[in-house]
Short mmCIF file of C-alpha atoms in Angstrom, two decimals:
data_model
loop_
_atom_site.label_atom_id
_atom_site.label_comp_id
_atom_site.label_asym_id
_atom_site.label_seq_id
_atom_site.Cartn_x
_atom_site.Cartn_y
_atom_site.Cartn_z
CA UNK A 266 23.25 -8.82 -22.66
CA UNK A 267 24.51 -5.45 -22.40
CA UNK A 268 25.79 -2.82 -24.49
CA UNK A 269 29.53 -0.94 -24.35
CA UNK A 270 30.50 2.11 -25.49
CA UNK A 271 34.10 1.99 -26.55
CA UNK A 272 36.62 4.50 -27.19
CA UNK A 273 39.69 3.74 -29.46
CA UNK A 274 42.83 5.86 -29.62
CA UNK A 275 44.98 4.64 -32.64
CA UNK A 276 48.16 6.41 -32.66
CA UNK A 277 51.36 5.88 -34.96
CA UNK A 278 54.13 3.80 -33.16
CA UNK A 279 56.88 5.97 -32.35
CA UNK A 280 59.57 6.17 -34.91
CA UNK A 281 57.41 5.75 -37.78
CA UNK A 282 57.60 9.12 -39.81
CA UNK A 283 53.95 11.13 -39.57
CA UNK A 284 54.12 12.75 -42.93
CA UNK A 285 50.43 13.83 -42.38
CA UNK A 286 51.14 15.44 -38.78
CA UNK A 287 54.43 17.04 -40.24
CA UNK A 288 52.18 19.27 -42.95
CA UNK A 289 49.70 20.06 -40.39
CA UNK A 290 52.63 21.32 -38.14
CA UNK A 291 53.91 23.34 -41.35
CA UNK A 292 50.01 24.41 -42.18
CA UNK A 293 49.66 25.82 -38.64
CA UNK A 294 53.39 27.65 -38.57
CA UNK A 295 52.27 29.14 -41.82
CA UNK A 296 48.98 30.43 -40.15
CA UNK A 297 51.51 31.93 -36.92
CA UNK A 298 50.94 28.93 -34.41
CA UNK A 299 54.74 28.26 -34.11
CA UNK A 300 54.63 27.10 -30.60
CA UNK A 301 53.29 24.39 -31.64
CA UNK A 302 55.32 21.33 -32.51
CA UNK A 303 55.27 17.52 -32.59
CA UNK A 304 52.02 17.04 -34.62
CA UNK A 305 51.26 13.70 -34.31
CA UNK A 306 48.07 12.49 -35.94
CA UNK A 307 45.84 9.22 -35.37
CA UNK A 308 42.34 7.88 -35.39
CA UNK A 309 39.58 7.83 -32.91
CA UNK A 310 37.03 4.99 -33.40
CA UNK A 311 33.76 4.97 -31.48
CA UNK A 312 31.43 1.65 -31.61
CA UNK A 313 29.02 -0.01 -29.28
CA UNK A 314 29.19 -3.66 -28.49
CA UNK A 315 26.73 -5.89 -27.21
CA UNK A 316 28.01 -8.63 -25.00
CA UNK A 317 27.55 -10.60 -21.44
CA UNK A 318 30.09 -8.72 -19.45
CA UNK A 319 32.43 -5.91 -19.71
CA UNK A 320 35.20 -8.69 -19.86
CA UNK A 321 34.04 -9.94 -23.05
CA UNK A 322 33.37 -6.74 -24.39
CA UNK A 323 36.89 -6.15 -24.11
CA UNK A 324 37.88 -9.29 -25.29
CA UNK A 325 36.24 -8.33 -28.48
CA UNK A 326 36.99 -4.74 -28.95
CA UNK A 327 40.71 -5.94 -29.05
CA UNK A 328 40.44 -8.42 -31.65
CA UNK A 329 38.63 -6.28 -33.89
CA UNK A 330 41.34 -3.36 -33.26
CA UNK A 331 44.18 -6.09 -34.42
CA UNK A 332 42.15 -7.16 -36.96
CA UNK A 333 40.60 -4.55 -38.90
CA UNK A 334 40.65 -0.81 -36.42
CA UNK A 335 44.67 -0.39 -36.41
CA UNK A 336 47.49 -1.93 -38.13
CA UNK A 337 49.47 -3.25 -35.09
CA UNK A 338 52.70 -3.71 -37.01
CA UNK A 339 53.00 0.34 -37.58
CA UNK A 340 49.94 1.18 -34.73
CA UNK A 341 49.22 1.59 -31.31
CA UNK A 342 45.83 1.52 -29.67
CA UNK A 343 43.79 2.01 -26.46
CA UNK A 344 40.84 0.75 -25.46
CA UNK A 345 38.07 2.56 -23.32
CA UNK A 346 34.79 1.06 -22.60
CA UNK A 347 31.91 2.44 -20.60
CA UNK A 348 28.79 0.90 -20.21
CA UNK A 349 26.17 2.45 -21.65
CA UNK A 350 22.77 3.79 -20.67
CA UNK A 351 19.59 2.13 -22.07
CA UNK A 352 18.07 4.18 -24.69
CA UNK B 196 58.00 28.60 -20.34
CA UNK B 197 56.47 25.91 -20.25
CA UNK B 198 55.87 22.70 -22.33
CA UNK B 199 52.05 21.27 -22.65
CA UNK B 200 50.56 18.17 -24.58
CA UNK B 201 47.78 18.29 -26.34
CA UNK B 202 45.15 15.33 -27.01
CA UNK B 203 42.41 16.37 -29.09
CA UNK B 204 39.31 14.17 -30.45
CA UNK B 205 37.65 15.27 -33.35
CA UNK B 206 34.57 13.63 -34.38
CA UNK B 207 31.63 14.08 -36.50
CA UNK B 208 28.91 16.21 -35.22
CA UNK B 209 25.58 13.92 -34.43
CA UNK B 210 23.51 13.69 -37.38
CA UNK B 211 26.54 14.08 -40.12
CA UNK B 212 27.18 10.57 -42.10
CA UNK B 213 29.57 8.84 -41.57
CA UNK B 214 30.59 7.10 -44.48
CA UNK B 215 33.93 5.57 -43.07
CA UNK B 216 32.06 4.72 -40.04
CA UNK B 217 29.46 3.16 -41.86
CA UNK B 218 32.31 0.87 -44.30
CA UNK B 219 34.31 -0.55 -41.31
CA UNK B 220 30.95 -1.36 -40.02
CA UNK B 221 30.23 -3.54 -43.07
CA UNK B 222 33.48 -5.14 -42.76
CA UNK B 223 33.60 -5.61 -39.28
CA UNK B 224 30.00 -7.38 -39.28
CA UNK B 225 31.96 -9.53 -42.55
CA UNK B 226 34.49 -11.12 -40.50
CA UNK B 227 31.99 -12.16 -37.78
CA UNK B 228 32.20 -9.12 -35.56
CA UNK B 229 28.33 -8.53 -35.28
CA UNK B 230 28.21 -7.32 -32.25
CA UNK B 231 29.46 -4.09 -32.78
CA UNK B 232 27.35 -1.61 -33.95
CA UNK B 233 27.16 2.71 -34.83
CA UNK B 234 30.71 2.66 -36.00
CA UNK B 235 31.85 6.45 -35.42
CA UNK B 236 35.10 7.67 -36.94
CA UNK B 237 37.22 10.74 -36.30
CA UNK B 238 40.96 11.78 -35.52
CA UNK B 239 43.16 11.82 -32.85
CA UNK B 240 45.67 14.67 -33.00
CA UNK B 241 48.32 15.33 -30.41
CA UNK B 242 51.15 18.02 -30.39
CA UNK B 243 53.14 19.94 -27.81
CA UNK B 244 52.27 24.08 -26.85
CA UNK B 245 54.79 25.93 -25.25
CA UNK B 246 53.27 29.24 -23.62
CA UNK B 247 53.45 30.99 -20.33
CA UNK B 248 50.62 29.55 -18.74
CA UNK B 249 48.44 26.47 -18.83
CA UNK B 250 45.07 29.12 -19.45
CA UNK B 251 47.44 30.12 -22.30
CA UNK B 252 48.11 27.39 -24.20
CA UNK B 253 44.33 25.99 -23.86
CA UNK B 254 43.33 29.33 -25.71
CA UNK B 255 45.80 28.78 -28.40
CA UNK B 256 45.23 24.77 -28.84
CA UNK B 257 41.32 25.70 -29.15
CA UNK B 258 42.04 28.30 -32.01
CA UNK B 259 44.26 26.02 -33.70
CA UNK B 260 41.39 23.46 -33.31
CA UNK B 261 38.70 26.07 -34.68
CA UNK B 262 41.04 27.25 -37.63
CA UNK B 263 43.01 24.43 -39.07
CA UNK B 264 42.54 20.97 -37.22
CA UNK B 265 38.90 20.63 -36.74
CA UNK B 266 36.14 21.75 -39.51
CA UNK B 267 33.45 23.35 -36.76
CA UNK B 268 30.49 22.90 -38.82
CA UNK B 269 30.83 19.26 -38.95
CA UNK B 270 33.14 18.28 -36.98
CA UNK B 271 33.16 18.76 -32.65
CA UNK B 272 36.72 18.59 -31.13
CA UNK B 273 37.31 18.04 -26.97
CA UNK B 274 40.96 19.39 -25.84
CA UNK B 275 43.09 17.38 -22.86
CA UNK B 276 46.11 19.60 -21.67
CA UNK B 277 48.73 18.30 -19.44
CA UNK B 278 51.94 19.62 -18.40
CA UNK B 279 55.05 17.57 -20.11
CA UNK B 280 57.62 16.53 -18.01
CA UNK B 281 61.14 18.18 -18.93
CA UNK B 282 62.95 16.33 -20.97
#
């Protein structure tokens, strides 16, 4: 068995309204950043998994992200796994 | 001008609790997912910089990182930059 690091970008879908990235976009205007535009804001998940090869690893990683990480109907996400060094 | 994206992580500095990291965990090990393990959960913030120079909109992305998007004394933050094609 080995163990994975993954990486998981979860990003709204495009088209669904970011009312979280829109106030940060107003907050930093406020504060003088006004060339800055198109907040968008998501998650960033970090977990190891322990599995037989990198395949299954996957394999895994994307279940739980449909299941339980994102929300796939108003979600996107990308997986990146690494393998990781023995501690 | 020009036009940059920004991806920035944010996660929790080593050492802080993660309390959301620690819940999806727990529910992730509930629906059979035990495999995964040291759930780690921060945001994933994009937005576009328009300044002169690539050097120039780094600088500005990190302050806006330092004084609105990220909270430095818990939280770390890692910047990708990339020109955006004209659109």
């Amino acid at each position: 068995m080995k163990t994975y690091s993954a990486a998981v970008k979860v990003t709204l879908r495009k088209g669904i309204l970011d009312v979280q990235g829109k106030t940060v976009e107003q907050a930093l205007h406020a504060i003088e950043f006004t060339a800055i535009e198109r907040v968008r804001i998501g998650k960033f998940v970090e977990f190891d998994i322990t599995a037989e090869s990198e395949q299954e690893a996957k394999i895994m990683a994307e279940d739980a992200c449909r299941k339980l990480i994102a929300n796939p109907i108003m979600e996107d996400f990308s997986i990146t796994l690494s393998e990781r060094e023995q501690i």
